[in-house]
Amino acid sequence: MKGLRVGLGEFTEARPEAERGVTTSAALSSPPGECLWYCGLGTRGPERRKRAGKIVLQSPILPPTWQASVHKQDWNVTWYTPHPDLTQCFQHTVLVWFPCFYLWVCAPFYCLYLRFYDNGRISISSLCCAKTGLGLCLASFGFLEMVYLLVERRRDIERHIVFLLSPIIRSLTMGFSADAMRFVAFFTFFSLQLAQLILSCFADQRPATLKPVYVKNPCPVEDASFLSKILFWWYGRLVVKGYRSPLKAEDLWSLREEDTSEKIICDLEKEWAKQWAKMQQQENALNGAQPLGHKLSEQKQLLRKLHKEQSSGFCLLRTLAKNFGPYFLTGTLCLVIQDAFMFSIPQVLSLLLGFVRDEDAPLWKGYFFAFLMFLLSCLQSLFNHQYMYTCFTVGMRVKTAVMGLVYRKSLVINSAARRTCTVGEIVNLVSADTQKLMDFVVYFNAVWVAPIEITLCLFFLWQRLGPSALAGIATVILIFPLNGFIAKMRSKLQEVQMKYMDGRIKLMNEILSGIKILKFYAWENAFRERVLGYREKELNALKKSQILYSISIASFNSSTFLIAFAMFGVYVLIDEKHVLDAQKVFVSMALINILKAPLSQLPFAMSTTMQAVVSLKRLGKFLCQDELKLESVERVLYHPDVDGVVIDNGTFSWSKDNTPCLRRINVRVQRGSLVAVVGHVGSGKSSLLSAMLGEMEKKSGHVTVSGSVAYVPQQAWIQNATLRDNILFGRERKDSWYQRVLEACALLPDLEILPARDTTEIGEKGLNLSGGQKQRVSLARAVYRKADIYLLDDPLSAVDAHVGQHIFEKVIGPNGVLKNKTRILVTHGLSFLPQADLILVIEDGEITEMGSYAELLSRKNAFADFVKAFSVSERKESATHRGTRKSVSRLSMTDFSIDLSQEQLISGDMGGASIQTMEAISDAEQEQDQEEVGRLTQADKAHTGRVKLEMYVEYFRTIGLAFIIPIIFLYAFQQGASLAYNYWLSLWADDPVVNGTQVDTDLKLGVFGALGFAQGIAIFGTTVAISLGGIIASRHLHLDLLNNILHSPMSFFESTPSGNLLNRFSKEIDAIDCMIPDGLKMMLGYVFKLLEVCIIVLMATPFAGVIILPLTLLYAFVQSFYVATSCQLRRLESVSRSPIYTHFNETVQGVGVIRAFGEQSRFILLANSRVDHNQTSYFPRFVATRWLAVNLEFLGNLLVLAAAILSVMGRATLSPGIVGLAVSHSLQVTGILSWIVRAWTDVENNIVSVERVKEYAETTKEAPWTIEDSPLPSDWPRSGSIGFQEYGLQYRRGLDWALKEISLSVNEREKVGIVGRTGAGKSSLALGIFRILEAAKGRIFIDGINIAEIGLHELRSRITIIPQDPVLFSGSLRMNLDPFDGYTDEEVWRALELAHLKNFVSGLPDKLNHECSEGGENLSLGQRQLVCLARALLRKTKILVLDEATAAVDLETDNLIQSTIRTQFEDCTVLTIAHRLNTIMDYTRVIVMDRGHITEMDSPCNLISQRGQFYRMCREAGLV
């Protein structure tokens, strides 16, 4: 009913008959009249009836001249009079009928609207009752009127039945007419109507049944009234709240249902699926049309690929248009209406200037024009902001849609596609490319509306100046191609810039993933240089693009002048009788100012469209990547009699075009059996499991999997969540089973150590767990599943031998919790093979042998020889079993305490509350929230309140005063020139006309031209200066950020999610690169423009100062409200954006596991909730801008009203020239005000990026990399002796000691093995030597030099580690071995030969330049381990630390590595943190550690004879 009531309220009743000569206002306030179908009927007294009748009733048969005079008489009453009035006829027909017809025309549409919105039900409230009561009262008035007419006017009715029409029409739409007591009746009626109008401004609430359930804080726009919606009043409450105290996430409204990911993506996916199917058909048709055996030329293939990318982009656009088009078109309608109002304003200005020139014109006309201009301006701004609101809403939905599609796609793309699309690129798709599409939605309409607006402007200019307007067209035509050319060049440059930015982000992602390796090898500088290389190229492209943009801006900002100069110049020069008066000059200037908007929007719209096309192509290309073929594996339901996994004659490869890496595979795995898969590094063991999961391209054969699957990958994938969530992985928690799984996977002792037990948060990629713990969590996740088939990719390699034995017995083996399940285990451990039901031996992608352990040994083939060489005798085997059984009972806290970086868990106090210390804690403290204790990563925090002044100071300081002073000077000069040429024009317009001409037109034109061109040059200067200043600042800030990150200690990376850091390097740096300089250009330009307008208005009417001052104060007041809220919303939006990227990152890396477990739908819901959470702060953020603009433009329109009214009042003293100057400039104020605030807010919002980039300057840093004047000899360490003096290590102050008072000396060339249970402190020793952790007490000496006194790089570059996790970076293989290019190719090849990689590398097409993919994924884990060995061989330092380095390779490769280390590092000191005790049995010394102490230390023989802890460990491993 809302619309109905407004309709009724606004258009009121028929106007009464009035005495002759009564003015309009009197006529309109007299009671609703007697004479409704009028033109003479129903007046009191026959005389008047006659008189009126003469005029109107007989008019159809009057002679034409009389009719003309009647018409003229009407205008004499209404327009050509000092006391205007509406004619009786108009009052009693148009004013009565229009509202009624309006209502009747709208009624069917309104009924239709109600039909679709729950039949228009509203909740019964006091507001609803009041409206209904008033409506009934008004209706009863109407019927009273009819009754009165029927009784009192019977005679009139008999004569003129038509007389009844008006009251009937009105009573049907609640109208009224009265005679007796007419004043009482009229005023009662009028008050009721006014009350009804006011009540109609408030909306009725929806009934409770229609309100969404479970919505905590619903968005008020859904229940807002029509008026509140168009003026954005519904938003006011949030602004006030934000002004009083900084907004928090819980203050924000929930998303409307139509804005949620679920709703948007559900609709979109169906549409995209149709489009995708069509494209597939087309592609298949193309491929089918090709003759068999015919191969396409490379060129044709490339063309076809490009065509596919292009068409996929357009398909995506079509899909988006189908879904969001209809709503977008409603906005477009608002834009068209806004344009109509915009073009009316110069016409009214023309009338106003005509009035000022005509001294005889009645004063009311001036006021009428002034108010009309005000009204049109207000309506224009309302429709404009409705349009913008629609655009941003559509933009927001497009962003949600695209993010959803990309995320869903990343869950289904196949392995070959995953290699081409790195994590960095996918993150860029959802950050940068979605932003480009949002911009496209906002500016797209300008592409077609702008040319229409330009045409209309030129048409109206033609009316004023005749053919001279063509000169303006010529100028526009010159400006256009120039800007088109610039836009095209910028588009190319932007692609280049995006390419380098992609590269930089990808590299940063790898640096953050492999930061530990970078620190161990002291490679930070090499990678820093690589990042800066990308950055420099990116900035060069940006600089060129910005200079071109400056030319573009200068040509546009000078376009007003250039067009005016061309038109006025031609106009006065072609005929000296052509005179420029105020009307011509200032109406033309107003039209040219309108022309500026489409002229400036068009190139921007074109460039945005170009960028959007590039982004659509990129998105289309990604969305059209090949997906996993579900049919490659036939999944059947579980049946106890059916084999678990069957592969018949399978041939598999990683992509369509690659050669097969598994050939002639025939496997039949019986239900409930244990199958072991063995083979050398790179033989295809992991590939076999991938083939069973359907992750590989099936070339031929058949794969059947019966029942559900659980998968444990070779490299554990751990989520950034609590330990419990990692194990449950979306399942419900069943306590007894959960405890059993923890016990079986040997995780209970670890829980004792973790600060919050199983609610401890695990960092990204399991940062705060040791390799063994990660693998055990990964295994527990699979076991908890209770799946039918288990695919285990070497889960025991990362754990200690005794833990491996425990897990095999308790989980995998014949008596483990999985004993009745089908298990396929890839392993290098020979001790487990006798218990396997079937062993598959793989060599070079083929199964060479198959059978039970006994069968394979009896065949005496390669497998039997291998086992003989590496296994120990049967006697030892049986001893192992006895020993293990004993040892299992002892797997207590002692065995499994903390290792490597467990205590780093708690290492995250980054300015946050420090986490509970582990010393004696009082009871009260012990009750501290578990969750707090276990928290590790710091969520991205939003700063609150306004941006600090220091940030601006910081930003401008990096630009430097040398830049800032000229910029300010150039701006002042530019606006001074603009003011001068405008004032010059007003003087010209007031120039008296002598004999039909004006004097000195050439001089006037010359001065006008000179001032204008001076302004243009100044504009170019300012924009270039600001752009270059911005680039200087962003270069510095990026460099500082990079240096701060690289100098941070390891603990920082463990507690800071990489998503946060990547966000700084991508989004925040992008904002500093482009947004801040653009915002500053805009803001300064408009601030100086505003000063110019104020000066002009004050020059014309000094009295305007009285209005300008309060308006300024009001403006500042409104703006302060807005900026506080807007900045906080920007921060909240920034903070909620990081988790999206972190989640994307995590998903892409763990996609294999997610797919194997069938958890895609849960991850999709998680992604949806993160995107929705981000949109919750984005939605109020863009509405804030609309709220502000509507309010500000109203203030600006008040200035227009003030300038116009003061000009009308002072027309006796003012010349038309100065009035035209003042009013035409005041018309620009609305735009200027909203742009200033928008630009200021953009700057303030984006300066937050400076704040966020600078925040890492305050975090703790590690010791300096190099120390100047260091006394270190160049060949240090010469001997390689190491000494520990009462050395103690803590992971963080207040925590238990990881190493306690270690005193020990290692002689030169000594080989020392370090053993101990998990968590004994073995790896802590290595971290101490490399100063990854600094000593808490004591010292370490290498060759007699205290390592704490030298630079970190001096230390780390002179000793070598082969770390547990082999990390490779994308780039050439050579770069991975020698990033500083310090060695010759011969040396590199020699290292590869010694690392047993020479054959493999020389077989690669690019040899040393072979491109390693991100994380080295195109090499097997064992090959990566060998690359790490090659790095060590290349550095050949005097000290080598091996950290469980052979855990991921098979025994044969392990043997090769061991022999290489023995021969090549013979004259070096070697410390080995050993997993497999057989590797250290020939070492000179073994150190046994327990809980941070050294418990035993001697040669292996002596330790065995002492029968202590080492002896027990050897017995468990079957070595004694």
PDB file of N, CA, C and O in Angstrom, residues 1475-1501:
ATOM      1  N   HIS A1475      67.107 -40.730  11.858  1.00  0.00           N
ATOM      2  CA  HIS A1475      65.878 -41.487  12.017  1.00  0.00           C
ATOM      3  C   HIS A1475      66.201 -42.965  11.940  1.00  0.00           C
ATOM      4  O   HIS A1475      65.709 -43.763  12.700  1.00  0.00           O
ATOM      5  N   ARG A1476      66.992 -43.310  10.900  1.00  0.00           N
ATOM      6  CA  ARG A1476      67.360 -44.711  10.675  1.00  0.00           C
ATOM      7  C   ARG A1476      68.731 -44.913  11.291  1.00  0.00           C
ATOM      8  O   ARG A1476      69.715 -44.355  10.815  1.00  0.00           O
ATOM      9  N   LEU A1477      68.744 -45.683  12.341  1.00  0.00           N
ATOM     10  CA  LEU A1477      69.984 -45.814  13.117  1.00  0.00           C
ATOM     11  C   LEU A1477      71.104 -46.444  12.289  1.00  0.00           C
ATOM     12  O   LEU A1477      72.283 -46.191  12.533  1.00  0.00           O
ATOM     13  N   ASN A1478      70.742 -47.292  11.263  1.00  0.00           N
ATOM     14  CA  ASN A1478      71.809 -47.943  10.491  1.00  0.00           C
ATOM     15  C   ASN A1478      72.677 -46.923   9.755  1.00  0.00           C
ATOM     16  O   ASN A1478      73.800 -47.222   9.373  1.00  0.00           O
ATOM     17  N   THR A1479      72.180 -45.696   9.546  1.00  0.00           N
ATOM     18  CA  THR A1479      72.979 -44.701   8.806  1.00  0.00           C
ATOM     19  C   THR A1479      74.116 -44.149   9.652  1.00  0.00           C
ATOM     20  O   THR A1479      75.046 -43.563   9.109  1.00  0.00           O
ATOM     21  N   ILE A1480      74.032 -44.294  10.973  1.00  0.00           N
ATOM     22  CA  ILE A1480      75.069 -43.656  11.802  1.00  0.00           C
ATOM     23  C   ILE A1480      75.917 -44.676  12.559  1.00  0.00           C
ATOM     24  O   ILE A1480      76.709 -44.320  13.422  1.00  0.00           O
ATOM     25  N   MET A1481      75.739 -45.956  12.217  1.00  0.00           N
ATOM     26  CA  MET A1481      76.474 -46.974  12.975  1.00  0.00           C
ATOM     27  C   MET A1481      77.983 -46.897  12.763  1.00  0.00           C
ATOM     28  O   MET A1481      78.758 -47.418  13.558  1.00  0.00           O
ATOM     29  N   ASP A1482      78.419 -46.251  11.671  1.00  0.00           N
ATOM     30  CA  ASP A1482      79.874 -46.159  11.458  1.00  0.00           C
ATOM     31  C   ASP A1482      80.404 -44.772  11.810  1.00  0.00           C
ATOM     32  O   ASP A1482      81.499 -44.399  11.415  1.00  0.00           O
ATOM     33  N   TYR A1483      79.601 -43.969  12.532  1.00  0.00           N
ATOM     34  CA  TYR A1483      80.035 -42.611  12.902  1.00  0.00           C
ATOM     35  C   TYR A1483      81.024 -42.683  14.065  1.00  0.00           C
ATOM     36  O   TYR A1483      81.090 -43.684  14.787  1.00  0.00           O
ATOM     37  N   THR A1484      81.798 -41.608  14.203  1.00  0.00           N
ATOM     38  CA  THR A1484      82.786 -41.605  15.293  1.00  0.00           C
ATOM     39  C   THR A1484      82.111 -41.501  16.660  1.00  0.00           C
ATOM     40  O   THR A1484      82.596 -42.057  17.639  1.00  0.00           O
ATOM     41  N   ARG A1485      81.015 -40.745  16.701  1.00  0.00           N
ATOM     42  CA  ARG A1485      80.339 -40.581  17.998  1.00  0.00           C
ATOM     43  C   ARG A1485      78.836 -40.526  17.798  1.00  0.00           C
ATOM     44  O   ARG A1485      78.354 -40.082  16.749  1.00  0.00           O
ATOM     45  N   VAL A1486      78.088 -40.936  18.814  1.00  0.00           N
ATOM     46  CA  VAL A1486      76.623 -40.789  18.799  1.00  0.00           C
ATOM     47  C   VAL A1486      76.218 -40.060  20.076  1.00  0.00           C
ATOM     48  O   VAL A1486      76.723 -40.378  21.160  1.00  0.00           O
ATOM     49  N   ILE A1487      75.358 -39.065  19.908  1.00  0.00           N
ATOM     50  CA  ILE A1487      74.843 -38.340  21.079  1.00  0.00           C
ATOM     51  C   ILE A1487      73.389 -38.759  21.256  1.00  0.00           C
ATOM     52  O   ILE A1487      72.595 -38.690  20.307  1.00  0.00           O
ATOM     53  N   VAL A1488      73.045 -39.234  22.443  1.00  0.00           N
ATOM     54  CA  VAL A1488      71.649 -39.617  22.711  1.00  0.00           C
ATOM     55  C   VAL A1488      71.025 -38.504  23.545  1.00  0.00           C
ATOM     56  O   VAL A1488      71.578 -38.145  24.596  1.00  0.00           O
ATOM     57  N   MET A1489      69.906 -37.956  23.077  1.00  0.00           N
ATOM     58  CA  MET A1489      69.292 -36.832  23.787  1.00  0.00           C
ATOM     59  C   MET A1489      67.938 -37.235  24.354  1.00  0.00           C
ATOM     60  O   MET A1489      67.240 -38.079  23.798  1.00  0.00           O
ATOM     61  N   ASP A1490      67.610 -36.612  25.466  1.00  0.00           N
ATOM     62  CA  ASP A1490      66.289 -36.845  26.054  1.00  0.00           C
ATOM     63  C   ASP A1490      65.867 -35.583  26.791  1.00  0.00           C
ATOM     64  O   ASP A1490      66.606 -35.100  27.669  1.00  0.00           O
ATOM     65  N   ARG A1491      64.732 -35.035  26.414  1.00  0.00           N
ATOM     66  CA  ARG A1491      64.175 -33.848  27.079  1.00  0.00           C
ATOM     67  C   ARG A1491      65.174 -32.704  27.199  1.00  0.00           C
ATOM     68  O   ARG A1491      65.294 -32.078  28.258  1.00  0.00           O
ATOM     69  N   GLY A1492      65.931 -32.462  26.142  1.00  0.00           N
ATOM     70  CA  GLY A1492      66.836 -31.315  26.136  1.00  0.00           C
ATOM     71  C   GLY A1492      68.178 -31.561  26.778  1.00  0.00           C
ATOM     72  O   GLY A1492      69.023 -30.677  26.834  1.00  0.00           O
ATOM     73  N   HIS A1493      68.405 -32.773  27.344  1.00  0.00           N
ATOM     74  CA  HIS A1493      69.696 -33.116  27.956  1.00  0.00           C
ATOM     75  C   HIS A1493      70.417 -34.107  27.066  1.00  0.00           C
ATOM     76  O   HIS A1493      69.801 -34.840  26.316  1.00  0.00           O
ATOM     77  N   ILE A1494      71.757 -34.155  27.224  1.00  0.00           N
ATOM     78  CA  ILE A1494      72.517 -35.247  26.598  1.00  0.00           C
ATOM     79  C   ILE A1494      72.593 -36.359  27.641  1.00  0.00           C
ATOM     80  O   ILE A1494      73.140 -36.150  28.729  1.00  0.00           O
ATOM     81  N   THR A1495      72.028 -37.526  27.314  1.00  0.00           N
ATOM     82  CA  THR A1495      72.035 -38.606  28.320  1.00  0.00           C
ATOM     83  C   THR A1495      73.192 -39.569  28.096  1.00  0.00           C
ATOM     84  O   THR A1495      73.734 -40.124  29.040  1.00  0.00           O
ATOM     85  N   GLU A1496      73.564 -39.779  26.826  1.00  0.00           N
ATOM     86  CA  GLU A1496      74.686 -40.688  26.533  1.00  0.00           C
ATOM     87  C   GLU A1496      75.493 -40.092  25.392  1.00  0.00           C
ATOM     88  O   GLU A1496      74.927 -39.439  24.518  1.00  0.00           O
ATOM     89  N   MET A1497      76.819 -40.337  25.407  1.00  0.00           N
ATOM     90  CA  MET A1497      77.642 -39.846  24.284  1.00  0.00           C
ATOM     91  C   MET A1497      78.916 -40.691  24.217  1.00  0.00           C
ATOM     92  O   MET A1497      79.684 -40.740  25.181  1.00  0.00           O
ATOM     93  N   ASP A1498      79.062 -41.398  23.086  1.00  0.00           N
ATOM     94  CA  ASP A1498      80.259 -42.223  22.909  1.00  0.00           C
ATOM     95  C   ASP A1498      80.209 -42.793  21.499  1.00  0.00           C
ATOM     96  O   ASP A1498      79.287 -42.510  20.749  1.00  0.00           O
ATOM     97  N   SER A1499      81.162 -43.668  21.184  1.00  0.00           N
ATOM     98  CA  SER A1499      81.105 -44.298  19.850  1.00  0.00           C
ATOM     99  C   SER A1499      79.958 -45.307  19.875  1.00  0.00           C
ATOM    100  O   SER A1499      79.607 -45.826  20.940  1.00  0.00           O
ATOM    101  N   PRO A1500      79.383 -45.653  18.708  1.00  0.00           N
ATOM    102  CA  PRO A1500      78.245 -46.575  18.683  1.00  0.00           C
ATOM    103  C   PRO A1500      78.565 -47.913  19.371  1.00  0.00           C
ATOM    104  O   PRO A1500      77.736 -48.427  20.119  1.00  0.00           O
ATOM    105  N   CYS A1501      79.778 -48.453  19.127  1.00  0.00           N
ATOM    106  CA  CYS A1501      80.124 -49.754  19.725  1.00  0.00           C
ATOM    107  C   CYS A1501      80.076 -49.672  21.246  1.00  0.00           C
ATOM    108  O   CYS A1501      79.495 -50.525  21.926  1.00  0.00           O
TER     109      CYS A1501
END
